[in-house]
Coordinates of C-alpha atoms and ligand atoms in Angstrom, one line a residue:
X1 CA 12.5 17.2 7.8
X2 CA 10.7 20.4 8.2
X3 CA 7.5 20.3 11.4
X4 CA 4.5 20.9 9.1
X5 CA 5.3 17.6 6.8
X6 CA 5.9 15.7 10.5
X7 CA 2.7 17.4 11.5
X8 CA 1.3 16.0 7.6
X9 CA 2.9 12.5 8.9
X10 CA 1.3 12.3 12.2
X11 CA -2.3 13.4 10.8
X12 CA -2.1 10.8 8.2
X13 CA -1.2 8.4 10.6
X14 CA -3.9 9.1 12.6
X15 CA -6.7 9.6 9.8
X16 CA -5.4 6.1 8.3
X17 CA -5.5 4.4 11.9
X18 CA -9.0 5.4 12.1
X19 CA -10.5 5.2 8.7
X20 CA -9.1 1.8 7.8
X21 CA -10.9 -1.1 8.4
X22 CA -8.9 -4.2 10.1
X23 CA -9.6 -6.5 7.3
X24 CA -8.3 -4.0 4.7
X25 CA -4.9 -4.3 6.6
X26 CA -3.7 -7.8 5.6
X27 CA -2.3 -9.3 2.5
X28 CA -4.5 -9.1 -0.5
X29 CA -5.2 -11.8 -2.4
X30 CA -5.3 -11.5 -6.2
X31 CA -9.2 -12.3 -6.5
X32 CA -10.2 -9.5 -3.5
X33 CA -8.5 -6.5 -5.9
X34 CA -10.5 -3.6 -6.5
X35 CA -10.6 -2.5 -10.2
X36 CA -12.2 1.0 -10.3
X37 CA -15.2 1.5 -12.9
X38 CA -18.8 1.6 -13.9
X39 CA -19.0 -1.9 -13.1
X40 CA -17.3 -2.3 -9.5
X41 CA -17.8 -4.8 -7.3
X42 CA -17.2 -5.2 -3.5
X43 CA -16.6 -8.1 -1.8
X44 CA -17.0 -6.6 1.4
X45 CA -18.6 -4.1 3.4
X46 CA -14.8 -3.2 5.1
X47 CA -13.7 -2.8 0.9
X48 CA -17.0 -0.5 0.2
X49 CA -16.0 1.2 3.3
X50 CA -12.3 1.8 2.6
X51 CA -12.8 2.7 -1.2
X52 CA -15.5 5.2 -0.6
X53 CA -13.2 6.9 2.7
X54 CA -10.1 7.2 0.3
X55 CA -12.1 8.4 -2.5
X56 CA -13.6 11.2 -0.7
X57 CA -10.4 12.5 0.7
X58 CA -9.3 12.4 -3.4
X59 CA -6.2 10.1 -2.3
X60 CA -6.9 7.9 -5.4
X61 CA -5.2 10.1 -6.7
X62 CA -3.1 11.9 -4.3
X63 CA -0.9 14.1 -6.0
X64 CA -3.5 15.3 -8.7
X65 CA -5.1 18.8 -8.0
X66 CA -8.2 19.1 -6.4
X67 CA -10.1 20.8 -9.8
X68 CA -9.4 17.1 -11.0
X69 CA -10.8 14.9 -8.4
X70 CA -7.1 14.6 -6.9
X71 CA -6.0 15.1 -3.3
X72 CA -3.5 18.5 -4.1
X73 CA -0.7 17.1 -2.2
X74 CA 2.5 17.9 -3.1
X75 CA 5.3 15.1 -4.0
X76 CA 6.5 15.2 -0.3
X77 CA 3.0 14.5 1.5
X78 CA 2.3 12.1 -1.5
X79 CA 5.3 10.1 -0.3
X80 CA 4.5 10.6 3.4
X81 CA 1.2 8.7 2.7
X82 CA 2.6 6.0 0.8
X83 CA 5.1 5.1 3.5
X84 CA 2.1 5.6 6.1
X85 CA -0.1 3.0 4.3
X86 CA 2.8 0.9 3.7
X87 CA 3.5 0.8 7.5
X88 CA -0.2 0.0 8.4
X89 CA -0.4 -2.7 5.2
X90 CA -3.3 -0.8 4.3
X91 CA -4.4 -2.5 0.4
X92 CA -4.9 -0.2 -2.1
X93 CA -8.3 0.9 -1.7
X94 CA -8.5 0.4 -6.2
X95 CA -6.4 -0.5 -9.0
X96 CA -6.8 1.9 -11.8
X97 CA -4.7 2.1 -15.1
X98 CA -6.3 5.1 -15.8
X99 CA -4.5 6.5 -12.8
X100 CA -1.4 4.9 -13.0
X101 CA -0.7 5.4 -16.4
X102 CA -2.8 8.0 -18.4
X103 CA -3.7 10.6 -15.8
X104 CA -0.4 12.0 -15.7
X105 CA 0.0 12.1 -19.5
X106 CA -3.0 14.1 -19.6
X107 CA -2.0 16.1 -17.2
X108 CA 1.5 17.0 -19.1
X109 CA -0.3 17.0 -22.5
X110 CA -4.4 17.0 -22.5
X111 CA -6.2 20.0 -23.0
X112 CA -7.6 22.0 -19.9
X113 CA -11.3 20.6 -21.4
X114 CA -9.6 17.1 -21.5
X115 CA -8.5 17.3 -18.2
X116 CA -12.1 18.4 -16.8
X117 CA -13.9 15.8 -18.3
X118 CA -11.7 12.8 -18.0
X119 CA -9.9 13.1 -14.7
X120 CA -12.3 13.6 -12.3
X121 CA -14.5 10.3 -12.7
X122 CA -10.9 8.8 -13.1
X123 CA -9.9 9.9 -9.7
X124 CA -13.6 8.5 -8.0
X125 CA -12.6 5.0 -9.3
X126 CA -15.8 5.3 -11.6
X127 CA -14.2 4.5 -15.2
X128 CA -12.3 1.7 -15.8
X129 CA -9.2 2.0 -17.9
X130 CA -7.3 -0.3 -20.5
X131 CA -4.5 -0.1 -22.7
X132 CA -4.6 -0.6 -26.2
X133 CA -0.8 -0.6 -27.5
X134 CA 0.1 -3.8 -28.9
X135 CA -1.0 -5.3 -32.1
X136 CA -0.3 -8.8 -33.4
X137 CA 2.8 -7.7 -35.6
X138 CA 3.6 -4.3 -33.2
X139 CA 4.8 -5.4 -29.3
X140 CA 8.2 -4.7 -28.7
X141 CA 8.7 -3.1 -32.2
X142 CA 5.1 -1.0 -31.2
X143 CA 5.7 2.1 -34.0
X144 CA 5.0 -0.8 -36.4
X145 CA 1.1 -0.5 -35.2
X146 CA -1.6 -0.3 -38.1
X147 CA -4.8 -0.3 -36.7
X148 CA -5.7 2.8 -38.6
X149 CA -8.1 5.9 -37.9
X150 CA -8.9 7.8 -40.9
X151 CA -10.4 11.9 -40.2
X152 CA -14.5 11.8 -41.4
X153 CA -16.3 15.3 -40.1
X154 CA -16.0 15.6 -36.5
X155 CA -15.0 12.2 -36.3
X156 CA -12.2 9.4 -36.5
X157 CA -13.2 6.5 -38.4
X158 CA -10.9 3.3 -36.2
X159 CA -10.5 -0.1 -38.1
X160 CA -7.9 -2.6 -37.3
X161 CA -7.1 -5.0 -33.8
X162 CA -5.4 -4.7 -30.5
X163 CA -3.8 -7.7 -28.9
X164 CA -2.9 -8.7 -25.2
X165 CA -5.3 -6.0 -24.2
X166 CA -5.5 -6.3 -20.1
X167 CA -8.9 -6.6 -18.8
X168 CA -9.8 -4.7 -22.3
X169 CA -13.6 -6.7 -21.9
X170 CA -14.5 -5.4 -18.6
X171 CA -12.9 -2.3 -19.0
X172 CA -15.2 0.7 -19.5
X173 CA -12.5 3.0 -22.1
X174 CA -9.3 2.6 -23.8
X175 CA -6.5 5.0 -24.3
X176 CA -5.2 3.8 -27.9
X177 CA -2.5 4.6 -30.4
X178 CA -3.7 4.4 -34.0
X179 CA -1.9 4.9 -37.5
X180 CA -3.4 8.9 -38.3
X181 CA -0.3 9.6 -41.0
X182 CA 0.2 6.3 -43.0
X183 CA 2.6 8.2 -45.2
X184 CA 5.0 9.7 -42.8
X185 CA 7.7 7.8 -40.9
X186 CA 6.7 5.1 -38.9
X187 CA 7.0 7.1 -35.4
X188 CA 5.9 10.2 -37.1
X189 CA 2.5 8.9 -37.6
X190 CA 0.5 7.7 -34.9
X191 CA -1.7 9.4 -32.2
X192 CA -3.1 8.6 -28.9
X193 CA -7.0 8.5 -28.9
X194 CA -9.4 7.5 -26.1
X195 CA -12.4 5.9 -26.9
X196 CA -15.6 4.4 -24.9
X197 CA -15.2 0.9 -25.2
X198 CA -19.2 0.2 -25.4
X199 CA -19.0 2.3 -29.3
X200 CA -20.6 0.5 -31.8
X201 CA -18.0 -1.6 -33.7
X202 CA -15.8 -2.7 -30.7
X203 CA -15.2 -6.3 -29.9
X204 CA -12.9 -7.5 -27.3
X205 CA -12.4 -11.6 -27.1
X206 CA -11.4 -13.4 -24.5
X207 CA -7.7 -15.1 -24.5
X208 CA -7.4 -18.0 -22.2
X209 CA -4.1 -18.0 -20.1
X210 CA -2.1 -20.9 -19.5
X211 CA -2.3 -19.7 -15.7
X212 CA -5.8 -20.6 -16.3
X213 CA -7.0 -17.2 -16.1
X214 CA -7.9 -15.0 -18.9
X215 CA -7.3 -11.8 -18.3
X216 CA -6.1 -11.3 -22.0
X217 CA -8.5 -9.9 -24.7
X218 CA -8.1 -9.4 -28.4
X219 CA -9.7 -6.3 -29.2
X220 CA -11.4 -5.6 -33.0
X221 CA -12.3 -2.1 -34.8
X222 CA -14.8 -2.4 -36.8
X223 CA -15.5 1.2 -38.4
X224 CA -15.4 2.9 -35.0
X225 CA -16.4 6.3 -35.0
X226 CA -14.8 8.2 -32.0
X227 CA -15.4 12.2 -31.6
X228 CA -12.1 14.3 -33.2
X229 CA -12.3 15.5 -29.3
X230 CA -10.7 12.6 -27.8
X231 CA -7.6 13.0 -29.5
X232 CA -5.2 14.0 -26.9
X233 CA -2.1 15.7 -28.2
X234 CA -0.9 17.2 -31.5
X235 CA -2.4 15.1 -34.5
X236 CA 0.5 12.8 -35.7
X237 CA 2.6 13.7 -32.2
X238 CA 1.2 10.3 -30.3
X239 CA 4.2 8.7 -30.2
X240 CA 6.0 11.4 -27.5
X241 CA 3.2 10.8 -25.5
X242 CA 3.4 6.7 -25.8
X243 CA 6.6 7.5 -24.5
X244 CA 5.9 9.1 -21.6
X245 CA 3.0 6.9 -21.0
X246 CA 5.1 3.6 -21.1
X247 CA 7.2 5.6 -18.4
X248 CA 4.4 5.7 -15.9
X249 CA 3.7 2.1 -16.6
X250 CA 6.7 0.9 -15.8
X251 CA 6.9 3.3 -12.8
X252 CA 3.6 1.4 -11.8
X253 CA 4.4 -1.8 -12.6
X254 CA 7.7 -1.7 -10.2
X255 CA 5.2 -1.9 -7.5
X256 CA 3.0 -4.0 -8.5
X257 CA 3.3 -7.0 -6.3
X258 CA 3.8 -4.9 -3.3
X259 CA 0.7 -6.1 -1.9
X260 CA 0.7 -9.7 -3.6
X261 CA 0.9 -12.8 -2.2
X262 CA 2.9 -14.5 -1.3
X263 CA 5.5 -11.6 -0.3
X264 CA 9.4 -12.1 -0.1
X265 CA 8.8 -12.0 3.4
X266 CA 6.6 -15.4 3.1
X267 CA 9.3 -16.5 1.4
X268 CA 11.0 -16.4 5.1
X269 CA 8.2 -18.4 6.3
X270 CA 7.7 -20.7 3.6
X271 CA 11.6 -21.6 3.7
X272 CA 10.8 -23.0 7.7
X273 CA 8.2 -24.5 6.6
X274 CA 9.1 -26.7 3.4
X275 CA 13.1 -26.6 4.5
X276 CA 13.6 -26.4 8.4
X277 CA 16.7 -28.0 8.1
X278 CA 18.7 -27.8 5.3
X279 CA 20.8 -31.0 5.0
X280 CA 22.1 -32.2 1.8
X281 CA 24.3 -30.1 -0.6
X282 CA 21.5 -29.2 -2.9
X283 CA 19.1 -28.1 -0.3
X284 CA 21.8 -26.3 1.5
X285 CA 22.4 -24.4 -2.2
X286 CA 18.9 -23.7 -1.9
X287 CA 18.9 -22.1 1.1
X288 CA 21.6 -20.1 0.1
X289 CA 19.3 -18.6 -2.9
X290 CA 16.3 -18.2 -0.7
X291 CA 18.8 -15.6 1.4
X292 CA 20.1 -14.4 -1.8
X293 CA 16.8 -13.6 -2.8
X294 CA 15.5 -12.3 0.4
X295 CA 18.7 -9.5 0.1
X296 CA 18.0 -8.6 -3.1
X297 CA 14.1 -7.4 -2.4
X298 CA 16.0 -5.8 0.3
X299 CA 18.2 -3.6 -1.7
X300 CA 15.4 -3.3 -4.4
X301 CA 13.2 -1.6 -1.5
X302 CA 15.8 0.6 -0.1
X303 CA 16.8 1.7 -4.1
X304 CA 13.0 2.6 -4.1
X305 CA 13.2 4.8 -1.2
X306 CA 16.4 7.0 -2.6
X307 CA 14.5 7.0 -5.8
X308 CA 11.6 8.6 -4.2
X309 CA 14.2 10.8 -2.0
X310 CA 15.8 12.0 -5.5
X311 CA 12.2 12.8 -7.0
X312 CA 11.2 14.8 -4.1
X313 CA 14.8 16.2 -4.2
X314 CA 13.5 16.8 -8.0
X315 CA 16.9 15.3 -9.1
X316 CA 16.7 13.2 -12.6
X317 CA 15.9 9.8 -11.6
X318 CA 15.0 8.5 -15.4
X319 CA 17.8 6.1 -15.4
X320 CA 16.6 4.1 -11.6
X321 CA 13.5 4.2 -13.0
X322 CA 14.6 2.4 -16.1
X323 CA 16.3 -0.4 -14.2
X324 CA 13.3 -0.7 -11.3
X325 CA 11.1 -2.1 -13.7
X326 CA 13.1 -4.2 -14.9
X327 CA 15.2 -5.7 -11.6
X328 CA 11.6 -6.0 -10.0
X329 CA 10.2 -8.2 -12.8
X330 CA 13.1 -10.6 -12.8
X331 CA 13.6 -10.4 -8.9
X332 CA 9.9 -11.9 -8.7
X333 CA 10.0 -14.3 -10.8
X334 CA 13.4 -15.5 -9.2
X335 CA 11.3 -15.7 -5.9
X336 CA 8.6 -18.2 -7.6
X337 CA 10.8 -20.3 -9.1
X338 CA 12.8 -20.7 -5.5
X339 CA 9.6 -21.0 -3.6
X340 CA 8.4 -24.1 -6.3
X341 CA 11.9 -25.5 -5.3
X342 CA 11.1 -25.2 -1.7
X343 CA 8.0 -27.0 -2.2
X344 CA 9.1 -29.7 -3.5
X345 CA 6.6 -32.2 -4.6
X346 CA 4.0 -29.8 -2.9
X347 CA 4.4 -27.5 -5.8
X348 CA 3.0 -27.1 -9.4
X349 CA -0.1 -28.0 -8.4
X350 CA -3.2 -28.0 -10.9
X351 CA -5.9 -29.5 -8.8
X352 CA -7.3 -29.2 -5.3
X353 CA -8.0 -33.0 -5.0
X354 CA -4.1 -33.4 -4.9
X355 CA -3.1 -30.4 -3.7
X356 CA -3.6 -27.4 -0.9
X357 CA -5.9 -24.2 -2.5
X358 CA -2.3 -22.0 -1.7
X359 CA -0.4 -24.8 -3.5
X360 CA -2.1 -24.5 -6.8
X361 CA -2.8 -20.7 -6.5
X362 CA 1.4 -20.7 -6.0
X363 CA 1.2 -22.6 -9.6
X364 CA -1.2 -20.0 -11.1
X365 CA 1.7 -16.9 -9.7
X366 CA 4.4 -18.5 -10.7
X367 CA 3.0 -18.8 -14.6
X368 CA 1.9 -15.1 -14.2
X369 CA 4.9 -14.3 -13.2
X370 CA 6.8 -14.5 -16.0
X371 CA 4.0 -12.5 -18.1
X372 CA 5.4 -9.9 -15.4
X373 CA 9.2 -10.0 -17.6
X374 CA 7.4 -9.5 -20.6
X375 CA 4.6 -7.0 -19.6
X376 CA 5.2 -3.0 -20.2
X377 CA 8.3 -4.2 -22.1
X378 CA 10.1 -7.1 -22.3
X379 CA 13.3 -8.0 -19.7
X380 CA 15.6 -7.7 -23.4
X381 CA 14.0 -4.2 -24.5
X382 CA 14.2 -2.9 -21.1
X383 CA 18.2 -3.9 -21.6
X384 CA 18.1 -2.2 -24.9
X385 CA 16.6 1.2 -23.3
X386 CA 18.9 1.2 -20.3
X387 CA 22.2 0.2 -22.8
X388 CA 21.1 3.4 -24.8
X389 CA 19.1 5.6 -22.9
X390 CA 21.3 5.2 -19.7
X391 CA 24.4 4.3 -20.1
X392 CA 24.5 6.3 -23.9
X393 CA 25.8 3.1 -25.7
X394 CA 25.9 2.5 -29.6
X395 CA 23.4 1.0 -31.6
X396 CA 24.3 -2.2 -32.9
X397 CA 25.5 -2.1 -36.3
Ligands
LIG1 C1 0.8 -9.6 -18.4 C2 0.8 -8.8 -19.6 C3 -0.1 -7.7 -19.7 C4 -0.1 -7.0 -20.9 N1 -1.1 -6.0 -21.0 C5 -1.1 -5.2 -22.1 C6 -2.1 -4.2 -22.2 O1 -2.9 -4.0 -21.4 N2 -2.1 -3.5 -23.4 C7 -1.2 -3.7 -24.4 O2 -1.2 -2.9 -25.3 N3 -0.2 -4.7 -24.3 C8 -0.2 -5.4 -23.2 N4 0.7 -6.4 -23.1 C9 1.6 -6.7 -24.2 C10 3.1 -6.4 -24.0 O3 3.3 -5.0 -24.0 C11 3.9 -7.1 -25.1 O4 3.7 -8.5 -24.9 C12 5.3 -6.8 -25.0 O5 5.6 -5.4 -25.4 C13 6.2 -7.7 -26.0 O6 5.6 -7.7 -27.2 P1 5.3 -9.1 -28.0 O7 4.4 -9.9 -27.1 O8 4.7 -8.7 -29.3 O9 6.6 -9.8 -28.2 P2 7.7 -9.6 -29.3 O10 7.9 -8.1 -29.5 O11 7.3 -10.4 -30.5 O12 9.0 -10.2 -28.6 C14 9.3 -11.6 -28.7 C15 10.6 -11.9 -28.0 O13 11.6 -11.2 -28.7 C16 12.4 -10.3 -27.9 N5 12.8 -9.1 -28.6 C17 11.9 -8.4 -29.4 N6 12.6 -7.3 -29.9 C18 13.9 -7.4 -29.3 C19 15.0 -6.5 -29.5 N7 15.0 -5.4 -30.2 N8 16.2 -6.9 -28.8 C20 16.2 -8.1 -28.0 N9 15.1 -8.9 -27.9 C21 14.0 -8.5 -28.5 C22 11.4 -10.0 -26.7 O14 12.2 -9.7 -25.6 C23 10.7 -11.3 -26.6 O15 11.4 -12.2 -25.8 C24 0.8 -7.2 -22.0 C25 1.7 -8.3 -21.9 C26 1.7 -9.1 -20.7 C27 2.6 -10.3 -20.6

């Protein structure tokens, strides 16, 4: 490794030791996560304190240039922070869709005007970001959408609904694919449009979660006029972009639970806690999964790292990518359903008069966990891409 990225390294190391607070080093639990947006809220003075330092070094957005709000580091410093905050446990100071997932679409395919207005509040963690992809009738099979916008003047004219939208009521804009060419081929005719979610016409209901949350909304058009500006790419060429949008996502989404709770690692814990000594044949089998488990996340992590190595490497790392989403999804579900087992008659809690606050949280991550297998693609269509797109297999006939 050359001396100016150690030299990178060691500042980092430094700036991080120094400019995070304590209490932004531990575990984060789900209800202290920072959403960027016009709305935010702090729990904290340590969390105001974090987000505004990491935001003014433009390390929300690390690898973006600096004309967009990002930090201009290239892929190999970019990395060098990562692993520096991972080896502090500093929390991400926000979570942002917008960053995750559409900032590096417009940066491939928005125009430089685009770029100038949209990025830069993006990168501050001032706009909130959700997706609006699936429809009632379009998840998997998404080129089926039909919510519809029709050209009027300057504007598009959006009528139809959006379904399992994440967070789409406290979310301040949506990045949307809508039916532009009803007449052409199904993938031939869609578009991706952002639109300001407080336009007259927009709705977005509430879906209550069997987890108990409801993080779910229903979103409705109802003659939603959005400016012929915010189209972003060719007319009719959305679905390209949807494409390389859903391969951020599930880039994202591989690393999602990095900072949840409970961690493989307090799967170690909780398996000395609920199971100290493993005696019978069944709890001995159990054991034996925990460990299993506990490997796995192992070799999941260290695939991350050659991934990252390859990228920086700039080799074609499409295919890893593919199969992290996918391995990570099913790898953390396994670890819920092994630490329910562990717990014994401790676990699927639904009340704290009969059980711990952890205990029923662990019920509420277990449920969401499975949303995890289906989120940013299903565990089966994830197959489907890595049996074609990977391995170059036959369609079914
Ligand atoms: C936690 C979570 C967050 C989400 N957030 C958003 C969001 O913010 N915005 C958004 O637009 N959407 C969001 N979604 C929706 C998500 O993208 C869809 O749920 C997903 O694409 C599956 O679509 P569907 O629910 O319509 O299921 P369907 O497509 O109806 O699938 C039903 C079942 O059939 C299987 N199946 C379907 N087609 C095939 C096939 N060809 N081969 C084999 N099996 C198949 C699926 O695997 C699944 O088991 C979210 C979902 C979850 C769970």
């Amino acid at each position: 490794m050359s001396s100016t990225i150690e030299q990178f390294r060691e500042e980092t190391r430094a700036w991080l030791e120094a400019n995070c607070p304590a209490s932004m080093r531990t575990p984060m639990p789900e209800d202290e996560l920072i959403w960027g947006g016009r709305e935010i809220q702090f729990k904290s003075d340590d969390q105001r304190l974090w987000f505004e330092r990491m935001r003014d070094k433009g390390w929300f957005a690390p690898d973006w240039p600096t004309e967009y709000g990002g930090g201009g580091l290239d892929p190999e410093q970019a990395a060098v922070l990562s692993s520096e905050m991972r080896r502090l446990g500093c929390r991400p100071p926000q979570i942002n869709l917008g960053i995750w997932m559409l900032g590096p679409v417009l940066l491939e395919f928005g125009s430089e005007e685009q770029k100038r207005e949209l990025l830069p509040p993006m990168a501050r963690g001032e706009t909130r970001w959700c997706q609006g992809f699936s429809e009632p009738n379009a998840g998997s099979d998404l080129a089926s959408l039909r919510t519809s916008a029709r050209e009027d003047g300057d504007d598009f004219v959006v009528n139809g609904t959006k379904i399992w939208t994440s967070y789409g009521n406290k979310s301040d804009w949506m990045y949307a694919l809508v039916r532009t060419g009803p007449q052409q081929p199904k993938h031939a005719g869609i578009s991706l449009l952002v639109l300001d979610m407080k336009s007259p016409g927009v709705t977005a209901t509430p879906i209550d979660l069997i987890s108990g949350k409801s993080s779910f909304c229903q979103v409705f058009f109802d003659e939603v006029r959005v400016p012929k500006r915010n189209l972003i790419g060719p007319l009719n060429g959305g679905w390209t972009l949807a494409k390389a949008l859903l391969q951020h996502e599930r880039k994202a989404m591989s690393k999602f639970s990095e900072s949840a709770l409970p961690t493989h690692f307090d799967l170690a814990a909780h398996l000395h806690e609920y199971l100290p000594e493993p005696a019978s044949t069944g709890e001995i089998a159990l054991h034996q999964r925990a460990v299993a488990c506990l490997m796995d996340e192992h070799a999941f992590r260290l695939t991350n790292r050659r991934m990252l190595e390859g990228m920086r490497a700039r080799e074609d790392m499409s295919g890893v990518m593919a199969i992290s989403k996918l391995v990570h999804s099913e790898q953390e579900r396994d670890k819920f359903e092994i630490l329910l087992d562990l717990m014994g008659h401790r676990g699927l809690g639904f009340s704290t008069q009969a059980h711990r606050e952890r205990e029923v949280a662990m019920t509420g991550a277990w449920l969401a966990s499975f949303a995890q297998t289906i989120a940013g693609g299903s565990s089966e269509v994830q197959l489907n891409v890595i049996a074609k797109r990977v391995l170059g297999l036959p369609d079914s006939k």
